[in-house]
mmCIF file of C-alpha atoms (C1' of nucleotides) in Angstrom:
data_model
loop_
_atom_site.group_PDB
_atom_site.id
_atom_site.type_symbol
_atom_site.label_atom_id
_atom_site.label_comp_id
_atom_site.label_asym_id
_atom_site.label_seq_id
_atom_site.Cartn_x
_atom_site.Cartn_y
_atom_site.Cartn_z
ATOM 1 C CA UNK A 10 -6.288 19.396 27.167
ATOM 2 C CA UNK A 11 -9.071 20.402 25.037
ATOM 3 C CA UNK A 12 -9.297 21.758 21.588
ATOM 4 C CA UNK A 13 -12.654 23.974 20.294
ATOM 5 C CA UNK A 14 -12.037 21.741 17.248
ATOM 6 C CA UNK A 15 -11.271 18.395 16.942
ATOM 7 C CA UNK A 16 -7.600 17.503 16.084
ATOM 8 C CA UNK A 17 -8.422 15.456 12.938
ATOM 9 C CA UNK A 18 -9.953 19.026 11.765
ATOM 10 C CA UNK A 19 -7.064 21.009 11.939
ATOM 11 C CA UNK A 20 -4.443 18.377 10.722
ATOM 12 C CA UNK A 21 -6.350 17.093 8.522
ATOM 13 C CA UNK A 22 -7.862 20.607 6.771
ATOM 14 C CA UNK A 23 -3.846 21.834 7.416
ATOM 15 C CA UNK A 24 -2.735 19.485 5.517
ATOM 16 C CA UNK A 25 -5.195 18.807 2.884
ATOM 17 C CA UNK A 26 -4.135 23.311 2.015
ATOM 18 C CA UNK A 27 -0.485 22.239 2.073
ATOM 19 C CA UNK A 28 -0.268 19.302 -0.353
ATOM 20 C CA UNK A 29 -2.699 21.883 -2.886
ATOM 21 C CA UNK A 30 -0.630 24.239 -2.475
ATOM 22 C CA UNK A 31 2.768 21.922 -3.120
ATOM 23 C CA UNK A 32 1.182 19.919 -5.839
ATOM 24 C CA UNK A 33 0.180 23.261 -7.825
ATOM 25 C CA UNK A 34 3.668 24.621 -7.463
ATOM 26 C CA UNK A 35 5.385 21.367 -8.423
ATOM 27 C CA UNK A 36 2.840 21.547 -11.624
ATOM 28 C CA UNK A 37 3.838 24.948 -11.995
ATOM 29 C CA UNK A 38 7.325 23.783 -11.989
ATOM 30 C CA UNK A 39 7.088 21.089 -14.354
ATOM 31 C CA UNK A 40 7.572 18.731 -11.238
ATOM 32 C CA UNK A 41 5.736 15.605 -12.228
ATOM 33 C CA UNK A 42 5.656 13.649 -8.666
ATOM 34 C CA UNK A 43 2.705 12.692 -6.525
ATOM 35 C CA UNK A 44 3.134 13.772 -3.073
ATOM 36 C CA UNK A 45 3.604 9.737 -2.031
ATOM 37 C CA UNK A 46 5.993 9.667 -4.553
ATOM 38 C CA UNK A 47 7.876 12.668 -3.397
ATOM 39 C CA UNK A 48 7.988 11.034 0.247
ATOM 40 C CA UNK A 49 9.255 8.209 -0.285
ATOM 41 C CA UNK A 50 11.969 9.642 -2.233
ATOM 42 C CA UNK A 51 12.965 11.510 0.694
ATOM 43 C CA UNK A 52 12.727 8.592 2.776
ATOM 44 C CA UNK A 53 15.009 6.787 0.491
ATOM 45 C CA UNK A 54 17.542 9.232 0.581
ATOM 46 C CA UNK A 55 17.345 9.437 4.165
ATOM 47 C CA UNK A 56 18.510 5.784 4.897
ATOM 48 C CA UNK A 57 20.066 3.434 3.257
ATOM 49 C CA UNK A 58 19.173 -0.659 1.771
ATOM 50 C CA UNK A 59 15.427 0.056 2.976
ATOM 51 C CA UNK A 60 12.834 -2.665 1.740
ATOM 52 C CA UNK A 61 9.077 -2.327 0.779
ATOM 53 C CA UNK A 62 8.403 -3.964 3.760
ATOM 54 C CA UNK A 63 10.272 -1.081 5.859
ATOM 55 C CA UNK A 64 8.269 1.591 3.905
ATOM 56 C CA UNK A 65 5.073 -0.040 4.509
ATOM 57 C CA UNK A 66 5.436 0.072 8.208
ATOM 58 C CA UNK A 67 6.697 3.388 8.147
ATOM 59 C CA UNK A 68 4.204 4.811 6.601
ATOM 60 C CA UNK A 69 1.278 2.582 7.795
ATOM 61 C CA UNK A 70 0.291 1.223 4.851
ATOM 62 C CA UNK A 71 -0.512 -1.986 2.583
ATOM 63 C CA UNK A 72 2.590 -3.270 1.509
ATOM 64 C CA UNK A 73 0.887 -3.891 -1.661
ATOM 65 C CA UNK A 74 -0.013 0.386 -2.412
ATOM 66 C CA UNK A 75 4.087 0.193 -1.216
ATOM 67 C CA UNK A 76 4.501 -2.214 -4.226
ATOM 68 C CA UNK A 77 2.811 -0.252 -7.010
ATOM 69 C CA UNK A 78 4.410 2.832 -6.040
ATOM 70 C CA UNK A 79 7.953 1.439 -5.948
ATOM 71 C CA UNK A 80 6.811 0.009 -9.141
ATOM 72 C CA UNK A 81 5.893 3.467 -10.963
ATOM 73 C CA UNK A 82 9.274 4.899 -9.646
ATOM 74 C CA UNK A 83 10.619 2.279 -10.899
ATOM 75 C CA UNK A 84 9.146 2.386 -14.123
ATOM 76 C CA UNK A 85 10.684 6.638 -14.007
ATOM 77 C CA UNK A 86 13.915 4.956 -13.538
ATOM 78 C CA UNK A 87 14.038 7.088 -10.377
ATOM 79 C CA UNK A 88 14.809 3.879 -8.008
ATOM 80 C CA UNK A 89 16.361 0.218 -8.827
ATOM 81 C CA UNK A 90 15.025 -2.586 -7.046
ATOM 82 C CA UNK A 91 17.701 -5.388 -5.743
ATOM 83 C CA UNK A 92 17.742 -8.433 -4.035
ATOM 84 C CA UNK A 93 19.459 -8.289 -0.628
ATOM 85 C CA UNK A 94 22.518 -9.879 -0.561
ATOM 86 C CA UNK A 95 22.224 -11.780 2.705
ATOM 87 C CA UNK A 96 18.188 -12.280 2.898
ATOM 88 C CA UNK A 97 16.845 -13.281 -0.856
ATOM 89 C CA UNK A 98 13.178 -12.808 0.338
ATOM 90 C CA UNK A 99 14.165 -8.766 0.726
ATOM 91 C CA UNK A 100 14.686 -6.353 -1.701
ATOM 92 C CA UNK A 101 16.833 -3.290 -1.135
ATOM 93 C CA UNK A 102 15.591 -0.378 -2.992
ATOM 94 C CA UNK A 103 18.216 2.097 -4.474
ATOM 95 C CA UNK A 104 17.901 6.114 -5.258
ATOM 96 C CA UNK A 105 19.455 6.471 -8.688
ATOM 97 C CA UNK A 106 21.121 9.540 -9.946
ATOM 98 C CA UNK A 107 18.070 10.374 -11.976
ATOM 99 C CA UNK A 108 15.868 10.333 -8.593
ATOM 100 C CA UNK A 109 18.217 12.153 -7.136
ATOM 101 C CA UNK A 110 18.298 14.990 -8.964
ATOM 102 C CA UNK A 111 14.493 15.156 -9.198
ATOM 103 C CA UNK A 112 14.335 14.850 -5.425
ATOM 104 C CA UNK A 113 16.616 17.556 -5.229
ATOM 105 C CA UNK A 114 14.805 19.819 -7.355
ATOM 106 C CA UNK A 115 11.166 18.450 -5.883
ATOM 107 C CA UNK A 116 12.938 19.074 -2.347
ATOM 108 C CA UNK A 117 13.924 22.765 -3.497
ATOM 109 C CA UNK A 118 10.265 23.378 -4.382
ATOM 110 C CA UNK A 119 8.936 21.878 -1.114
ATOM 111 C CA UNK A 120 11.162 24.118 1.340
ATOM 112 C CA UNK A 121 10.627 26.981 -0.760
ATOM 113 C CA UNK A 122 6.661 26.372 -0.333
ATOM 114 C CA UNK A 123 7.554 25.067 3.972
ATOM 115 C CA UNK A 124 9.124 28.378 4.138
ATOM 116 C CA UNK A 125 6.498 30.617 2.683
ATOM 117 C CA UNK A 126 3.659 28.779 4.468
ATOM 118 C CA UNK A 127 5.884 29.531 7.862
ATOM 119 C CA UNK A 128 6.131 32.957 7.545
ATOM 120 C CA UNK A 129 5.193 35.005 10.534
ATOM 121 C CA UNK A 130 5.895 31.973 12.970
ATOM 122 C CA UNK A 131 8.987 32.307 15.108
ATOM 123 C CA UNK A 132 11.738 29.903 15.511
ATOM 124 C CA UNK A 133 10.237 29.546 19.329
ATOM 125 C CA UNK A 134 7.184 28.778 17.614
ATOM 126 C CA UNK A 135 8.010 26.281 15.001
ATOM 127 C CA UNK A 136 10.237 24.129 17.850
ATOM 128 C CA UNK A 137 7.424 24.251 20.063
ATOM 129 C CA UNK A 138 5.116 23.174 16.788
ATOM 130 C CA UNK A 139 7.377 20.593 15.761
ATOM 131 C CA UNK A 140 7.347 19.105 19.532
ATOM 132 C CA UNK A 141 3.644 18.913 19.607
ATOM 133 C CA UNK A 142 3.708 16.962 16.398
ATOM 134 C CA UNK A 143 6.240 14.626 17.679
ATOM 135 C CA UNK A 144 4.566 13.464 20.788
ATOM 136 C CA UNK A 145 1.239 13.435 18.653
ATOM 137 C CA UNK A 146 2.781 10.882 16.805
ATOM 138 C CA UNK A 147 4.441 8.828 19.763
ATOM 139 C CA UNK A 148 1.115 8.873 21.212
ATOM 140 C CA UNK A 149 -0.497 7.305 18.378
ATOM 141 C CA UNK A 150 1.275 4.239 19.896
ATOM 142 C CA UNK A 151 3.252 3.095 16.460
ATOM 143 C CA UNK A 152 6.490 3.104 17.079
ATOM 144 C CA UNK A 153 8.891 5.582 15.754
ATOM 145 C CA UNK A 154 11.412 4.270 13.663
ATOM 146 C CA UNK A 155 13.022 8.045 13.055
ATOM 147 C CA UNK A 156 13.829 7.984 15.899
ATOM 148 C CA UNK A 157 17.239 6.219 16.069
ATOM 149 C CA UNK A 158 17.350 6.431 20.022
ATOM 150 C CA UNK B 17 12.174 29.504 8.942
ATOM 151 C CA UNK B 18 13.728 25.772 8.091
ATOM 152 C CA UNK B 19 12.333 22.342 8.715
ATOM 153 C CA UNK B 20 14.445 19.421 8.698
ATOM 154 C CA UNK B 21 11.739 16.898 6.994
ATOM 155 C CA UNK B 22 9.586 18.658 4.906
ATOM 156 C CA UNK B 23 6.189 20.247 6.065
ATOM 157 C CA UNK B 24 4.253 17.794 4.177
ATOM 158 C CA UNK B 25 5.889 15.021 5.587
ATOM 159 C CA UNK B 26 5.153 16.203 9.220
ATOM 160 C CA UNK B 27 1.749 16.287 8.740
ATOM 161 C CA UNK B 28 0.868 13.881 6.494
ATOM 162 C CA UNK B 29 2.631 11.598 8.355
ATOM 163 C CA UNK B 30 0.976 12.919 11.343
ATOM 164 C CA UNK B 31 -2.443 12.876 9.675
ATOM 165 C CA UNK B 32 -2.599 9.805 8.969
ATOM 166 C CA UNK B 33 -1.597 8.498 12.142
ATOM 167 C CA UNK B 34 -4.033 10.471 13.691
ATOM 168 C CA UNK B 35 -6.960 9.267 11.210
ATOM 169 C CA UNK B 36 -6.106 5.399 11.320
ATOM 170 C CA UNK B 37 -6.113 5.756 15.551
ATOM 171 C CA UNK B 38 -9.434 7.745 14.961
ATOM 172 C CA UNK B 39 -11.394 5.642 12.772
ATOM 173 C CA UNK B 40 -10.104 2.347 14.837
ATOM 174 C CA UNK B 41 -11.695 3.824 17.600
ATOM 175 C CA UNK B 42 -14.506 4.592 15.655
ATOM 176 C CA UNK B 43 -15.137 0.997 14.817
ATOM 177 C CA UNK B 44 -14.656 -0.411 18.175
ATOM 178 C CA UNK B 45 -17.379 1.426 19.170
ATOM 179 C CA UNK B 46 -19.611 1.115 16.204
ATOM 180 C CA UNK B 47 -19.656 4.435 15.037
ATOM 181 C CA UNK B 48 -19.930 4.162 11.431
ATOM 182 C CA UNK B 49 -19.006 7.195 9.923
ATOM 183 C CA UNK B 50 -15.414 8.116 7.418
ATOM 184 C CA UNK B 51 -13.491 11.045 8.814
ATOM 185 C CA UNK B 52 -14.831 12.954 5.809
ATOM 186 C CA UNK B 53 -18.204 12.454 7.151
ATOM 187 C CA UNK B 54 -17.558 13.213 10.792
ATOM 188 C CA UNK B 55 -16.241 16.686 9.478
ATOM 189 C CA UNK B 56 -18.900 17.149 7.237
ATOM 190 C CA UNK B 57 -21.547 16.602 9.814
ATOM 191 C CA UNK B 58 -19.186 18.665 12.163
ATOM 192 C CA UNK B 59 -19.215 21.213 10.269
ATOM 193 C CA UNK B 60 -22.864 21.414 9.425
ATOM 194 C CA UNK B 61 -23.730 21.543 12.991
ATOM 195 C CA UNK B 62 -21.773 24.948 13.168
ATOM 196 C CA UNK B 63 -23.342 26.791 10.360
ATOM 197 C CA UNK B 64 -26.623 27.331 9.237
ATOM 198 C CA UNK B 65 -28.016 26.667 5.430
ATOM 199 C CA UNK B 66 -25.169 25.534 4.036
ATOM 200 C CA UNK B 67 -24.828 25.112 0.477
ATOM 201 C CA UNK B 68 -23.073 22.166 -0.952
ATOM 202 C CA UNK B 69 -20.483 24.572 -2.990
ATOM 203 C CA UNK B 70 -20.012 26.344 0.646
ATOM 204 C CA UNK B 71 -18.431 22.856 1.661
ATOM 205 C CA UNK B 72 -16.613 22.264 -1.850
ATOM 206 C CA UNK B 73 -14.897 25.766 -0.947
ATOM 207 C CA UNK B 74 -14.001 25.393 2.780
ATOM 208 C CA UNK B 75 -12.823 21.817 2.070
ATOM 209 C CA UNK B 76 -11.218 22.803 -0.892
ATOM 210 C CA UNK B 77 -12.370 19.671 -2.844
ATOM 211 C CA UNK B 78 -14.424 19.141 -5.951
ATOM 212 C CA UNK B 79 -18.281 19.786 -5.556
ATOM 213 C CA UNK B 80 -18.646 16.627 -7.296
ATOM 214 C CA UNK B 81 -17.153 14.636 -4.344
ATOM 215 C CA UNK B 82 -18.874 17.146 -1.446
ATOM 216 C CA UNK B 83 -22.403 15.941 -3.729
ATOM 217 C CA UNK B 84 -21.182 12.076 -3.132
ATOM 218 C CA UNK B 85 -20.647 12.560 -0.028
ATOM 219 C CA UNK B 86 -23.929 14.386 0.928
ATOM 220 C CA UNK B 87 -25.718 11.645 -0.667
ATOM 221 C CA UNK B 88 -24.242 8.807 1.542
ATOM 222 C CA UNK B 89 -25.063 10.979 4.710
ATOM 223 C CA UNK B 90 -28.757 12.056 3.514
ATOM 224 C CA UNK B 91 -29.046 8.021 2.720
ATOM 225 C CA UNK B 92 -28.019 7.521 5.879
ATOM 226 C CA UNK B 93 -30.598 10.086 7.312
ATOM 227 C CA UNK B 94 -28.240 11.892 9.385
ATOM 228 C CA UNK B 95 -28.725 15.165 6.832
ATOM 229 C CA UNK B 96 -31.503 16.481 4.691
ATOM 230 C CA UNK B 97 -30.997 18.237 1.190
ATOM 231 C CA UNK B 98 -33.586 21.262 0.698
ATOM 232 C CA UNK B 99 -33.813 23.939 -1.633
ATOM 233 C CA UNK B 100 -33.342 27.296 -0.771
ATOM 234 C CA UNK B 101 -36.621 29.636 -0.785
ATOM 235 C CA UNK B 102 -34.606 31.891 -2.142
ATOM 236 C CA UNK B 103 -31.852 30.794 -4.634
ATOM 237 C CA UNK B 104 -33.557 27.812 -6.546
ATOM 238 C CA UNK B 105 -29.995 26.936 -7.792
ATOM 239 C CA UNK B 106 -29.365 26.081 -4.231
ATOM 240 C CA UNK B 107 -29.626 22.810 -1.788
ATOM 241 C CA UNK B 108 -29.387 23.805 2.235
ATOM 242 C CA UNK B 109 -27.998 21.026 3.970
ATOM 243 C CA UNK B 110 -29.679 20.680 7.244
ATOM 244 C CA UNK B 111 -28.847 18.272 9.926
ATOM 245 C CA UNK B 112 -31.156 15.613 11.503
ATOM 246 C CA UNK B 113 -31.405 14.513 14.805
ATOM 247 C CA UNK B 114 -30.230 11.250 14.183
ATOM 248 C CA UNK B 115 -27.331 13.062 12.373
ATOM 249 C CA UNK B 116 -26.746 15.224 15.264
ATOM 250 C CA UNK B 117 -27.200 12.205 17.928
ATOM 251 C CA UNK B 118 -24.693 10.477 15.480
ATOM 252 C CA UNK B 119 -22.017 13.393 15.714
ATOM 253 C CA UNK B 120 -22.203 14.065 19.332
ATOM 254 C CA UNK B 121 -21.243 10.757 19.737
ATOM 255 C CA UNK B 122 -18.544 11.174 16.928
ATOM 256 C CA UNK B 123 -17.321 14.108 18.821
ATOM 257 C CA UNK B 124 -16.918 12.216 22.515
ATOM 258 C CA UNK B 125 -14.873 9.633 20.426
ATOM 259 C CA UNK B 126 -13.111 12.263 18.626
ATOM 260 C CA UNK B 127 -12.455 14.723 22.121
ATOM 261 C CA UNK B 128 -11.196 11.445 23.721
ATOM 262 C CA UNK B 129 -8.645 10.360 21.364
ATOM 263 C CA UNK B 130 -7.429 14.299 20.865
ATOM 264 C CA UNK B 131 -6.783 14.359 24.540
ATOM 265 C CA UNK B 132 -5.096 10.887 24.370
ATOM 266 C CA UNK B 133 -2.608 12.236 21.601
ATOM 267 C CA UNK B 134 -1.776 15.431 23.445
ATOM 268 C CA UNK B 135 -0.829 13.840 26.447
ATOM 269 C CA UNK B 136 1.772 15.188 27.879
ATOM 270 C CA UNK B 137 1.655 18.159 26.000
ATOM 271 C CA UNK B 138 1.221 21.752 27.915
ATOM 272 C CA UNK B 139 -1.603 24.069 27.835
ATOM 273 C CA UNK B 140 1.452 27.000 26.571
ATOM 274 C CA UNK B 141 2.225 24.238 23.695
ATOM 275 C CA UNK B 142 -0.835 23.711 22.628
ATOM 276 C CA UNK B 143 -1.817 27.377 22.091
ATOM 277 C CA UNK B 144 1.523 27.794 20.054
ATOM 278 C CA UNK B 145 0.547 24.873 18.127
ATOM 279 C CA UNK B 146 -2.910 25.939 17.088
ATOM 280 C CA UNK B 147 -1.468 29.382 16.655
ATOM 281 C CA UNK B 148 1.186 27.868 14.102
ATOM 282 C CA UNK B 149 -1.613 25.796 11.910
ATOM 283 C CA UNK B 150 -3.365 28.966 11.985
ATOM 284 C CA UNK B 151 -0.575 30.788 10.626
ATOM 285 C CA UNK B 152 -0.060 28.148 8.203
ATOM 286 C CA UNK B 153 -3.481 27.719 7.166
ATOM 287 C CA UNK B 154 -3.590 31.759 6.521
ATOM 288 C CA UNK B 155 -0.202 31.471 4.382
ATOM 289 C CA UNK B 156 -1.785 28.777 1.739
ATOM 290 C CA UNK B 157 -3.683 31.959 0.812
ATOM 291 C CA UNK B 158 -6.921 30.524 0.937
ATOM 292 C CA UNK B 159 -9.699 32.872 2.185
ATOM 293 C CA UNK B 160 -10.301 31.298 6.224
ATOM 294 C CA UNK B 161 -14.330 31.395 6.285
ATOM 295 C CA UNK B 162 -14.063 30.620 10.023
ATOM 296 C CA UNK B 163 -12.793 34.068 11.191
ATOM 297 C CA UNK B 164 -16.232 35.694 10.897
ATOM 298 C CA UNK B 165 -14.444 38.798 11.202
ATOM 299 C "C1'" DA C 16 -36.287 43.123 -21.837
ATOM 300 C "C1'" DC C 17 -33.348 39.587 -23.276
ATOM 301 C "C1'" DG C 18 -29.300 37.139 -24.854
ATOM 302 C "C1'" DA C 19 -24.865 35.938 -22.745
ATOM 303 C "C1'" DT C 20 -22.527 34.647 -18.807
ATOM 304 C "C1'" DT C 21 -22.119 32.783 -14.283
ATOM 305 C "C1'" DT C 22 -23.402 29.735 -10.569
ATOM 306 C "C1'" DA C 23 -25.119 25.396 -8.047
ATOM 307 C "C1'" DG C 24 -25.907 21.067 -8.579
ATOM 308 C "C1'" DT C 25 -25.744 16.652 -11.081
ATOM 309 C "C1'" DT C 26 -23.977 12.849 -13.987
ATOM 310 C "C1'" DG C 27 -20.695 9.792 -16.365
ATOM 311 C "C1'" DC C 28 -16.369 8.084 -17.079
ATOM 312 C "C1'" DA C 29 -11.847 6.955 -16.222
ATOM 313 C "C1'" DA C 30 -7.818 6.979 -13.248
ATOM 314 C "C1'" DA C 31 -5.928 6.340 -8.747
ATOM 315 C "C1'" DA C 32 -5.976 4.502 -4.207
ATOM 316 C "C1'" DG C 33 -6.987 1.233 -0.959
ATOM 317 C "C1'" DT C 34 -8.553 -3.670 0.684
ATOM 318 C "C1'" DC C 35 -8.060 -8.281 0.993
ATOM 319 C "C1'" DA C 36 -6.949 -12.828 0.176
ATOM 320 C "C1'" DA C 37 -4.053 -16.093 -2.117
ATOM 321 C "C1'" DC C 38 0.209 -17.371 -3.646
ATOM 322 C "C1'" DT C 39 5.705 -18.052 -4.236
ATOM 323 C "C1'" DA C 40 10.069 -18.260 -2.424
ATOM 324 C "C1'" DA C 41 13.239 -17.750 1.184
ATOM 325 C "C1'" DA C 42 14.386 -17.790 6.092
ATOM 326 C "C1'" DT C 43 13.607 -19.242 10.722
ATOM 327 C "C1'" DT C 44 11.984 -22.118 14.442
ATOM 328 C "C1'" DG C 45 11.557 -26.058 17.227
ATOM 329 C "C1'" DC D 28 13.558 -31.260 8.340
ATOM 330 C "C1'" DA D 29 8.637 -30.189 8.681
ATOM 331 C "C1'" DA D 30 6.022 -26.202 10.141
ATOM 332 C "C1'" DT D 31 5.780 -21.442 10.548
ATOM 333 C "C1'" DT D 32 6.975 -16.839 9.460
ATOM 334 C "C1'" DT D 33 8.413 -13.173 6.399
ATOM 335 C "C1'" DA D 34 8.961 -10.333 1.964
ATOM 336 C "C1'" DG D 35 7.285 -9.691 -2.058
ATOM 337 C "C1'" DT D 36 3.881 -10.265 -5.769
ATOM 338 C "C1'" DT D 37 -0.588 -10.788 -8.066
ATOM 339 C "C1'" DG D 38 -5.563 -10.527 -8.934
ATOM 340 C "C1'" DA D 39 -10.125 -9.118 -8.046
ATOM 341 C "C1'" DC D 40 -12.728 -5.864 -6.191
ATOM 342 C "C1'" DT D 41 -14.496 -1.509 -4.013
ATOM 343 C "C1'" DT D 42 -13.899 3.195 -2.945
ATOM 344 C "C1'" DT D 43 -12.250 7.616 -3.830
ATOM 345 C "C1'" DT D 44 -11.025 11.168 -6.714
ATOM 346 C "C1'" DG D 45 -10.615 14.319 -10.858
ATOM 347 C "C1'" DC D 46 -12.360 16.120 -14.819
ATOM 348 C "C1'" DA D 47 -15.512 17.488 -18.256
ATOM 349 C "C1'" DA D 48 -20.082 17.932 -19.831
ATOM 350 C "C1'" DC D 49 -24.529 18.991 -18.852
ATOM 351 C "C1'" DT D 50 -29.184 21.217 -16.683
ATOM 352 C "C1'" DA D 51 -31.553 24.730 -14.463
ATOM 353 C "C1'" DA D 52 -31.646 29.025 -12.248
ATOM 354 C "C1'" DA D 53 -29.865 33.634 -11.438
ATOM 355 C "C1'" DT D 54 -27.372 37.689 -12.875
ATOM 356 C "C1'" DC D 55 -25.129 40.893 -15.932
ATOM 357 C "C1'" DG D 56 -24.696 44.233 -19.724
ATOM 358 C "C1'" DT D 57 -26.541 46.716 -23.056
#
DNA sequence: ACGATTTAGTTGCAAAAGTCAACTAAATTG
DNA sequence: CAATTTAGTTGACTTTTGCAACTAAATCGT
């Protein structure tokens, strides 16, 4: 299995066109999220009573950058922070109403943009596209908590 | 054309997985080079007299952060900064051989790892997949300086 | 020819992101 | 019930990034 270019290149340079391309058009819309921000909306909405903790190994990172984002959200009144009823060390964190609706109109923006940015590839395609990615990622050895198996 | 998660998440997500596996490896075997600077020098090695605004546009980043980053690598010796005979405005970027020594080993690290994360995944799959980032890459609307054509 | 504009590179500054270790409080283990 | 582990928090620090201003060289328009 051999690429002429090295995987990083083409995820990363792939990526690095998307997120422009999303961040202008949320800009353009008046959308005023980060893309980590936007994420880990979705996330949130995804699945429910999550803890910093949980995001941080999801996403692979510090659970101190975790911290200071849940902290700015926070501070947008987009999520609430609570202690977990059975385990005080753990704090659930909560989509409000108010995140909600932004991630729904972020969300709007960022399918519109997925959709544009996939035109020209089939459904046959995309699958096939979406499988690569997937086993990309359980070769990476983390394990995949999406994956609900 | 409809994603479940968003295209951003796929490969960020997927990006980032892919870079913290990379530059692990990297470390392990003392290769001491960001995955900004492996790409830089990769790219260098495929073009000739590259100016440092040529990078800023095919990386689509600030020319202020391409200049940073040329001066860690030229302090490093693995590049060399030289004005063009022509264009006084402009720097060539030329690679060393210490730089290029440096990147071919980069690039065995880098070919390695790419064929550890695509294991299991078909020749047929893998041509789809490039094919799709392709298509994507063309949709951002972004002028591709690769295609030479 | 020459003043105005554009282009490539550079610099400074401030904001954001990431790193890392130390610490608190709660839960778990043996 | 003492020792360890876990979740969250904080502080100090470095790196990365973004933006605007600036210099020098080239180009454009008349």
């Amino acid at each position: 299995m051999n690429t002429e270019k090295p995987l990083t290149y083409l995820l990363g340079q792939t990526m690095n066109m998307v997120k422009l391309k999303l961040l202008s058009t949320f800009k353009d819309n008046s959308i005023e999220l980060t893309l980590e921000h936007f994420i880990i909306l979705h996330y949130l909405s995804e699945k429910e009573d999550l803890t910093q903790q949980d995001l941080a190994n999801h996403f692979l990172r510090d659970k101190s950058i975790i911290l200071r984002q849940i902290n700015t959200l926070i501070d947008l009144r987009y999520i609430v922070r609570i202690t977990d009823k059975d385990d005080k060390r753990k704090k659930n964190l909560i989509l409000t109403k108010k995140g909600y609706d932004m991630l729904v109109t972020a969300r709007q923006t960022a399918e519109k943009i997925s959709a544009e940015l996939l035109t020209g590839v089939t459904e046959e395609e995309l699958i096939h596209f979406e499988n690569v990615i997937q086993k990309i990622q359980h070769n990476t050895g983390h394990k995949n908590e999406g994956c609900n198996c």
